[in-house]
mmCIF file of C-alpha atoms in Angstrom:
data_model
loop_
_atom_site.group_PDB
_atom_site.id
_atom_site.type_symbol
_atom_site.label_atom_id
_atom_site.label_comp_id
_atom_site.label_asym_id
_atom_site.label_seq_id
_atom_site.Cartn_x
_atom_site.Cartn_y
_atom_site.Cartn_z
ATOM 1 C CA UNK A 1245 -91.878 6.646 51.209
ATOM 2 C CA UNK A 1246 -90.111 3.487 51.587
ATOM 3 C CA UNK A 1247 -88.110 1.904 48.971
ATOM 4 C CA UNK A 1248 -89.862 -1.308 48.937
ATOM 5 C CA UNK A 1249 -93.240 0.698 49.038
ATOM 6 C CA UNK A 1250 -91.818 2.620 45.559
ATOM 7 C CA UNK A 1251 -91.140 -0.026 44.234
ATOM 8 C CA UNK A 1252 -94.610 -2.284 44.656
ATOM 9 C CA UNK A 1253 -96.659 0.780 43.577
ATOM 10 C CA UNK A 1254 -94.599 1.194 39.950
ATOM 11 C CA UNK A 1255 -95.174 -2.959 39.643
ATOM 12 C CA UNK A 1256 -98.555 -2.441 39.927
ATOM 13 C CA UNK A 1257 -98.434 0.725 37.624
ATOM 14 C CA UNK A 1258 -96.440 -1.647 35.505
ATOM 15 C CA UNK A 1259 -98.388 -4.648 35.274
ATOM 16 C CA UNK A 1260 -101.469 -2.704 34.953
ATOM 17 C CA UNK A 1261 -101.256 -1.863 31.607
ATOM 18 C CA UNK A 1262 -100.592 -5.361 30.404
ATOM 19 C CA UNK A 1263 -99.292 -8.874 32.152
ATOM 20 C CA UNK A 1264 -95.318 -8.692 32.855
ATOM 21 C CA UNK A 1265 -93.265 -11.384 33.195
ATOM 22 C CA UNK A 1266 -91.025 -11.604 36.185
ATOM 23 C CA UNK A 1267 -87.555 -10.782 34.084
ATOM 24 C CA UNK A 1268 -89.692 -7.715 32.672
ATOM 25 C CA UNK A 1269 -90.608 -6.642 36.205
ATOM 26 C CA UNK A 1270 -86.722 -6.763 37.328
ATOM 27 C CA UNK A 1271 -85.734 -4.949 34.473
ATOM 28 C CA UNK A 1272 -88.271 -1.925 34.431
ATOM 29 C CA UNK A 1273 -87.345 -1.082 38.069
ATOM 30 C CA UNK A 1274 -83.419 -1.807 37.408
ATOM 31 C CA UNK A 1275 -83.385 -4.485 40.039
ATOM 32 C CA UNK A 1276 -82.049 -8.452 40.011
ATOM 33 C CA UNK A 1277 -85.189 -10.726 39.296
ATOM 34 C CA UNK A 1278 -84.815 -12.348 42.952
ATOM 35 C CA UNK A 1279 -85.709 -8.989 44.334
ATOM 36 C CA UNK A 1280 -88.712 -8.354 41.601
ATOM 37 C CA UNK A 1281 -89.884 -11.721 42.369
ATOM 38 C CA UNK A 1282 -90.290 -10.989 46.140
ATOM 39 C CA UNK A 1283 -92.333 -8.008 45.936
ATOM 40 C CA UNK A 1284 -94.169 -9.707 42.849
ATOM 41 C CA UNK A 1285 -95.035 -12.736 45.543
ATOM 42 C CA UNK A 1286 -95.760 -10.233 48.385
ATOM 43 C CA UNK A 1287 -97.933 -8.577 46.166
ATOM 44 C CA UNK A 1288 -99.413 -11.408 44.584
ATOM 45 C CA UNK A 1289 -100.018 -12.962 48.459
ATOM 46 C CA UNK A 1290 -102.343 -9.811 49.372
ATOM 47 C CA UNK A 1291 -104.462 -10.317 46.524
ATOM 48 C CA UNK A 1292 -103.067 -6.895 44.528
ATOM 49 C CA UNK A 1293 -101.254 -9.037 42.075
ATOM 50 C CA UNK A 1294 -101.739 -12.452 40.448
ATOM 51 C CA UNK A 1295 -99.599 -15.336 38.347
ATOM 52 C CA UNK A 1296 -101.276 -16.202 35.389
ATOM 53 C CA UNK A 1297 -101.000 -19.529 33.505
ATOM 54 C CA UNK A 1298 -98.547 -18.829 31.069
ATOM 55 C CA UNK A 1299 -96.174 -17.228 34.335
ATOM 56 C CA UNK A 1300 -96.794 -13.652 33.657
ATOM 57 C CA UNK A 1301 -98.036 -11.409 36.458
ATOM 58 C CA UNK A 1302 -101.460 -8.980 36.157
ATOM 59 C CA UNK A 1303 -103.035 -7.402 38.579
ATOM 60 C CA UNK A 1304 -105.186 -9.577 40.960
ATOM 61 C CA UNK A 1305 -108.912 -9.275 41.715
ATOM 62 C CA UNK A 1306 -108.641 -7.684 45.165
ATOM 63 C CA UNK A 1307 -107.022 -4.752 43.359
ATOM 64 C CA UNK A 1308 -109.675 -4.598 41.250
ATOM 65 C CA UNK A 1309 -112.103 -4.063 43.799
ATOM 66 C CA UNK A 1310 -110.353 -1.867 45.373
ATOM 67 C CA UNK A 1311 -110.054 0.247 42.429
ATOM 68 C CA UNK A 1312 -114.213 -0.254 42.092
ATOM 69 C CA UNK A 1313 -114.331 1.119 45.323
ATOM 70 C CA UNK A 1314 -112.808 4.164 44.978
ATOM 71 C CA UNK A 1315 -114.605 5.087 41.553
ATOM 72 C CA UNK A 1316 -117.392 5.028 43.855
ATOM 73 C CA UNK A 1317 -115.714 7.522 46.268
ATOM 74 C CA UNK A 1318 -114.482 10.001 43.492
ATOM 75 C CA UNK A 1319 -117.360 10.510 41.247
ATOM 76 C CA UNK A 1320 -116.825 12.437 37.852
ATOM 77 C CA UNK A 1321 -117.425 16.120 39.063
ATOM 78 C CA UNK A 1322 -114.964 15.686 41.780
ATOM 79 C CA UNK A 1323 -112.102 14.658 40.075
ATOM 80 C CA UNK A 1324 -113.054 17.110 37.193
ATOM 81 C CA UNK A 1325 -113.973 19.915 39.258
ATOM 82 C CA UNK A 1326 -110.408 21.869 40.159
ATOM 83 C CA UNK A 1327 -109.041 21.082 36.785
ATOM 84 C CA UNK A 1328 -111.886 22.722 35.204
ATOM 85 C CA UNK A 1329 -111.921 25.884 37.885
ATOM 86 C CA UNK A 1330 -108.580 26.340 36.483
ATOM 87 C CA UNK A 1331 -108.940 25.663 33.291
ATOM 88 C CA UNK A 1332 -111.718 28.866 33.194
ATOM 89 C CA UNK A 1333 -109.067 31.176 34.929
ATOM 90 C CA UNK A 1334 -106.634 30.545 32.700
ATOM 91 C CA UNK A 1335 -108.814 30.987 29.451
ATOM 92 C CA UNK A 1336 -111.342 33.692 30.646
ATOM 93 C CA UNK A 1337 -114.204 32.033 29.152
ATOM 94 C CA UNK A 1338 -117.078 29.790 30.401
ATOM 95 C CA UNK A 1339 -116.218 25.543 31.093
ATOM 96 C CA UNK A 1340 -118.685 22.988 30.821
ATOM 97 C CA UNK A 1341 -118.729 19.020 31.622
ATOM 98 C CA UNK A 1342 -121.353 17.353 30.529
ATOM 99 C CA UNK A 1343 -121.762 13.456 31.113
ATOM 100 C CA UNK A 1344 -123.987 10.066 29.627
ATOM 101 C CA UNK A 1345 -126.078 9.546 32.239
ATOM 102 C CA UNK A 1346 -128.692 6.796 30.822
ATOM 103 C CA UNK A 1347 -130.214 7.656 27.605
ATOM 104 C CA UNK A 1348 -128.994 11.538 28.316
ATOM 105 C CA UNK A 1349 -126.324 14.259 28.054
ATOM 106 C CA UNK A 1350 -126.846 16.293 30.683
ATOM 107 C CA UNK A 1351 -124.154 19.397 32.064
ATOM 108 C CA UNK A 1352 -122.622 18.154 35.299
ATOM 109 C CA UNK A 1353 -120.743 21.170 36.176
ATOM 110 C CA UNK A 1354 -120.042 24.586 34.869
ATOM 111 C CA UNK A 1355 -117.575 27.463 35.930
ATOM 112 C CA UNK A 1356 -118.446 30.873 34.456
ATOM 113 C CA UNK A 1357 -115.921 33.433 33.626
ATOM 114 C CA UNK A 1358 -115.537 35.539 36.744
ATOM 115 C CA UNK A 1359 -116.155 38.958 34.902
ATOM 116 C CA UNK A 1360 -118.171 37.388 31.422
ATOM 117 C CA UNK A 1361 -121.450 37.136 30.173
ATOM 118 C CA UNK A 1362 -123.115 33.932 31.543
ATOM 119 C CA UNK A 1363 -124.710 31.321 29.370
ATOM 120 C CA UNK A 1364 -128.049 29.439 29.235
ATOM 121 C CA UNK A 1365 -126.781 26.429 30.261
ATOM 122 C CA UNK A 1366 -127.593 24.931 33.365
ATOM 123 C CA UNK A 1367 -126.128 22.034 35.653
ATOM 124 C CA UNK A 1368 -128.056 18.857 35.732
ATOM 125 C CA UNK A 1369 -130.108 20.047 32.771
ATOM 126 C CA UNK A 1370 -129.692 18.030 29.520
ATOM 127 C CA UNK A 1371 -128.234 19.450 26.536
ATOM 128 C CA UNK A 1372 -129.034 20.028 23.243
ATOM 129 C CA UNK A 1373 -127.907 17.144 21.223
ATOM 130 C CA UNK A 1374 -127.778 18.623 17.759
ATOM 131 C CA UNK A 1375 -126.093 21.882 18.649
ATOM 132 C CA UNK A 1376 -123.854 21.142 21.567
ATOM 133 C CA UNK A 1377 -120.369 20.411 21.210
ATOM 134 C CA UNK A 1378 -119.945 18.189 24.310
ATOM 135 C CA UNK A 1379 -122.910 16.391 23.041
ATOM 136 C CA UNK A 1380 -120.772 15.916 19.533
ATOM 137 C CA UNK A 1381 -117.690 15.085 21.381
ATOM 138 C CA UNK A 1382 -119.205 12.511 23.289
ATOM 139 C CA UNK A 1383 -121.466 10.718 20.681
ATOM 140 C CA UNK A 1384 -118.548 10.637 18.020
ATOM 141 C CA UNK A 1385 -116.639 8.203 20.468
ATOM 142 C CA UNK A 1386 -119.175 5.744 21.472
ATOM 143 C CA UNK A 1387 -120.709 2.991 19.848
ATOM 144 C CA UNK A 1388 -122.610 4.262 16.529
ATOM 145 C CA UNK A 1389 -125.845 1.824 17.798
ATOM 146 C CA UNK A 1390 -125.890 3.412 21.098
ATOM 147 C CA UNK A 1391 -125.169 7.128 19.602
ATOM 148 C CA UNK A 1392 -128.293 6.857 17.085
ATOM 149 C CA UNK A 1393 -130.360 5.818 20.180
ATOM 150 C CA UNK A 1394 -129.387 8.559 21.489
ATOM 151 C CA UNK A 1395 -130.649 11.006 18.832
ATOM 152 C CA UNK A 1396 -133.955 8.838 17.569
ATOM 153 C CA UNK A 1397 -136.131 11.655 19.610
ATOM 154 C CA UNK A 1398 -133.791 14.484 17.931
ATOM 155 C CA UNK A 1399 -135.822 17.067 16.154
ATOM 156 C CA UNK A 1400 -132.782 18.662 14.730
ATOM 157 C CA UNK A 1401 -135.077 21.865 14.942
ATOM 158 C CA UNK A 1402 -133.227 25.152 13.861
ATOM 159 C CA UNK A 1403 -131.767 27.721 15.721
ATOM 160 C CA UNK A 1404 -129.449 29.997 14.346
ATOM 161 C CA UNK A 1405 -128.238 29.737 10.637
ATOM 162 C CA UNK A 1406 -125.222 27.116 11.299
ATOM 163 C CA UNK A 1407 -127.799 24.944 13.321
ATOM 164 C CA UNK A 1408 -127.064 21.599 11.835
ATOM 165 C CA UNK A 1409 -130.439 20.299 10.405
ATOM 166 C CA UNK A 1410 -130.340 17.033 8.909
ATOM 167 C CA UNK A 1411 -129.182 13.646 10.585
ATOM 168 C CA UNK A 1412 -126.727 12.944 7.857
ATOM 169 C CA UNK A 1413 -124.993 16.046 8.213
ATOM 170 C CA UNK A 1414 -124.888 15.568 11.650
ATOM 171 C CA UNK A 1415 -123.007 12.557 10.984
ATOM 172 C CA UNK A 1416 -120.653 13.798 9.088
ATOM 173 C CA UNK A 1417 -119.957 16.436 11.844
ATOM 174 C CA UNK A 1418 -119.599 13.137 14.292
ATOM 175 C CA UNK A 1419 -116.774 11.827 11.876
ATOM 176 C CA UNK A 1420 -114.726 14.731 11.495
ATOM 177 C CA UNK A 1421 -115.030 15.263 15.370
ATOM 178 C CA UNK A 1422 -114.013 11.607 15.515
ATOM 179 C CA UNK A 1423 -111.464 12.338 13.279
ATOM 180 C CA UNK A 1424 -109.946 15.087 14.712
ATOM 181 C CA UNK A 1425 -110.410 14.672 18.590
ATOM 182 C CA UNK A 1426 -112.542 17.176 19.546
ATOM 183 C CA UNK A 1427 -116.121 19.118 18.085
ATOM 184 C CA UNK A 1428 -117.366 22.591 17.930
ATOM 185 C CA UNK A 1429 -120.633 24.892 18.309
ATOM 186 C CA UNK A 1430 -119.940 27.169 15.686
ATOM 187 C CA UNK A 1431 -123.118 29.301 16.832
ATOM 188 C CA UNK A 1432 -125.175 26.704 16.724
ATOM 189 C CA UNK A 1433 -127.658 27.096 19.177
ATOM 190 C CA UNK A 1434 -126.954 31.073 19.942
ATOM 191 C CA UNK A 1435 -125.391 32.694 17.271
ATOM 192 C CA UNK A 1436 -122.922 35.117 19.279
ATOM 193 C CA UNK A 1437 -121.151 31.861 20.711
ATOM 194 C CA UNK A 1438 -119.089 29.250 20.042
ATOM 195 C CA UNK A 1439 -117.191 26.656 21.625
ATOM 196 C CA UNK A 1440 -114.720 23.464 21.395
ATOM 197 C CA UNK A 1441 -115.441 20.108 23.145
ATOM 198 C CA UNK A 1442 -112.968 17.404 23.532
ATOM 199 C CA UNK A 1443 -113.997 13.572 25.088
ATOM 200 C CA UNK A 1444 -113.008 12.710 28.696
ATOM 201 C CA UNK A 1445 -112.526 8.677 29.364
ATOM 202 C CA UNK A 1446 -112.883 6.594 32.119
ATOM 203 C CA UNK A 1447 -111.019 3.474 33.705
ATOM 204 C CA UNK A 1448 -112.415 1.374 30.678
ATOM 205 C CA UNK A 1449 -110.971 3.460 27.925
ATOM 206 C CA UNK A 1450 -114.702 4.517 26.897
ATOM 207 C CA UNK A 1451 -115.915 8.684 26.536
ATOM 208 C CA UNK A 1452 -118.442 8.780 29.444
ATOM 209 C CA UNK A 1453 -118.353 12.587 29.495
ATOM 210 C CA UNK A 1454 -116.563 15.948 27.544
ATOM 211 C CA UNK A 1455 -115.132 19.494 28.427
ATOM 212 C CA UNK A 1456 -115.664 22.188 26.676
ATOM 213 C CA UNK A 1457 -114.762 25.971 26.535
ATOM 214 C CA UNK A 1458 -117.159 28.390 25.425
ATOM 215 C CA UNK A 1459 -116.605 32.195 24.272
ATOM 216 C CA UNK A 1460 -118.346 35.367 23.105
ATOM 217 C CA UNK A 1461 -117.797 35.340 19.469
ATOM 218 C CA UNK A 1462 -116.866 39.021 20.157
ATOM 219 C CA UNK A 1463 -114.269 37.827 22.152
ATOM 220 C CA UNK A 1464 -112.527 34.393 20.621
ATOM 221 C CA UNK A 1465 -114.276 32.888 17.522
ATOM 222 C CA UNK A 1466 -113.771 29.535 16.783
ATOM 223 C CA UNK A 1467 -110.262 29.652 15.039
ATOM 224 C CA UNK A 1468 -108.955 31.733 18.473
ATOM 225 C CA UNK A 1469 -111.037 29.039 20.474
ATOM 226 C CA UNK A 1470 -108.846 26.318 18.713
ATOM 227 C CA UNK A 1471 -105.462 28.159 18.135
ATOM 228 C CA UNK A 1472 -105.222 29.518 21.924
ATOM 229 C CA UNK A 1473 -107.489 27.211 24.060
ATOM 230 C CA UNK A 1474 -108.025 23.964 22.830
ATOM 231 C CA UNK A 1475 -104.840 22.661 23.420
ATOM 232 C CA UNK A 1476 -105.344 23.165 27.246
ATOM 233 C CA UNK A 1477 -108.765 21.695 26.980
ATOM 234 C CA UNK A 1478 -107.098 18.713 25.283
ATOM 235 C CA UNK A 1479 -104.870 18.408 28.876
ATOM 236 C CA UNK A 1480 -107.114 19.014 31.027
ATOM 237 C CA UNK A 1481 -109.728 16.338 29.503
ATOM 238 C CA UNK A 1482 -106.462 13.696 29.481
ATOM 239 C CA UNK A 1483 -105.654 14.747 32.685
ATOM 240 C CA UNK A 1484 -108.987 14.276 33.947
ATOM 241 C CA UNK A 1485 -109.809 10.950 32.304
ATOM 242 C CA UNK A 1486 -106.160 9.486 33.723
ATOM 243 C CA UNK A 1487 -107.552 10.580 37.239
ATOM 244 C CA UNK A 1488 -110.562 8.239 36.342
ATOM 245 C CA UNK A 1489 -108.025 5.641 35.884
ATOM 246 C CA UNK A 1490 -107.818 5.968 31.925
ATOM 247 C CA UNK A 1491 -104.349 4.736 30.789
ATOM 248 C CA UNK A 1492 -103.376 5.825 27.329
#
């Protein structure tokens, strides 16, 4: 890659995350300002970059477009699809992604442990909102109007003896997931399994889907599930939602 290629993709990288003025440019890639300012007008002359009012640079509309674009191309399973594959042969248990689609959670994709017992769950299939921990992951981190929509046809029917029951102790279980980062199925829907869910984000900064990894009681219970796994779940969701354009 050319130099003057390098440095017009870290500009945009730079100026991405928040306007830069054109000292701040020079200095980030260790270069005089003259030289900053040409690729900043080069850039800003194809429509990739702009100059705001006050003189600082952002990124310019065309860019914008173009990053539309290729959302379009690279939909949520495909990104997600070979980080998850490996996330499952690393852990040995099952991997789920569930996404909001409309006014449902529904699993998107699903790799099953290559020599495990496979689950109920099912791709394109909606899960259950009250037991799920992808379901908790996801409605703990978007808008609490929005998440109670989502769960006004919730029978919160039970299921197994930890089967949360009652909308306001499902709300709690929202805010400590909020809290913490990430939810659990502690056997709530099938009591010989359990699992940890963590949020994935898109280009906006908002959850539009979670990960989760899901294990035989007999095999990881929740405190191995969090001790042993969930910190790779935590990468691979952050590596998945950065893909999606999701800048910390």
């Amino acid at each position: 890659m050319s130099q003057t290629v390098r440095r017009a993709i870290d500009i945009l990288e730079f100026i991405a995350r928040r306007p830069r003025t054109q000292t701040e440019v020079g200095e980030h890639l260790g270069v005089h300002r003259s030289t900053a300012l040409r690729i900043l007008e080069s850039l800003t002359e194809g429509g990739l970059a702009r100059r705001l009012p006050d003189g600082r640079y952002a990124v310019g509309h065309r860019l914008a477009g173009l990053a539309h674009l290729a959302l379009e191309q690279f939909g949520l399973k495909d990104v997600a699809g070979e980080h998850l594959r490996l996330l499952g042969e690393r852990c040995g248990h099952t991997v789920h992604l569930a996404a909001l689609e409309g006014e449902r959670i529904v699993y998107v994709d699903k790799v099953d442990p290559v020599d495990g017992v496979r689950l109920y769950s099912q791709i394109g299939r909606p899960v259950t909102l009250h037991t799920a921990g992808v379901a908790k992951a996801i409605l703990a981190h978007i808008p609490r109007e929005r998440a109670d929509a989502l769960l006004a046809d919730c029978d919160f029917a039970p299921h197994t003896g930890t089967t949360i029951t009652s909308p306001d102790a499902y709300r709690k279980a929202l805010s400590e997931a909020r809290a913490r980062g990430w939810a659990v199925d502690d056997g709530e829907y099938e009591d010989f399994v359990n699992c940890v869910a963590v949020p994935v984000r898109d280009s906006s900064g908002e959850v539009v889907a979670a990960a989760s990894v899901t294990a035989l009681k007999a095999k990881a219970d929740l405190g191995a599930l969090e001790s042993e796994v969930l910190p790779d779940l935590m990468t691979t969701a952050d590596t998945i939602s950065k893909e999606l354009g999701w800048r910390p």
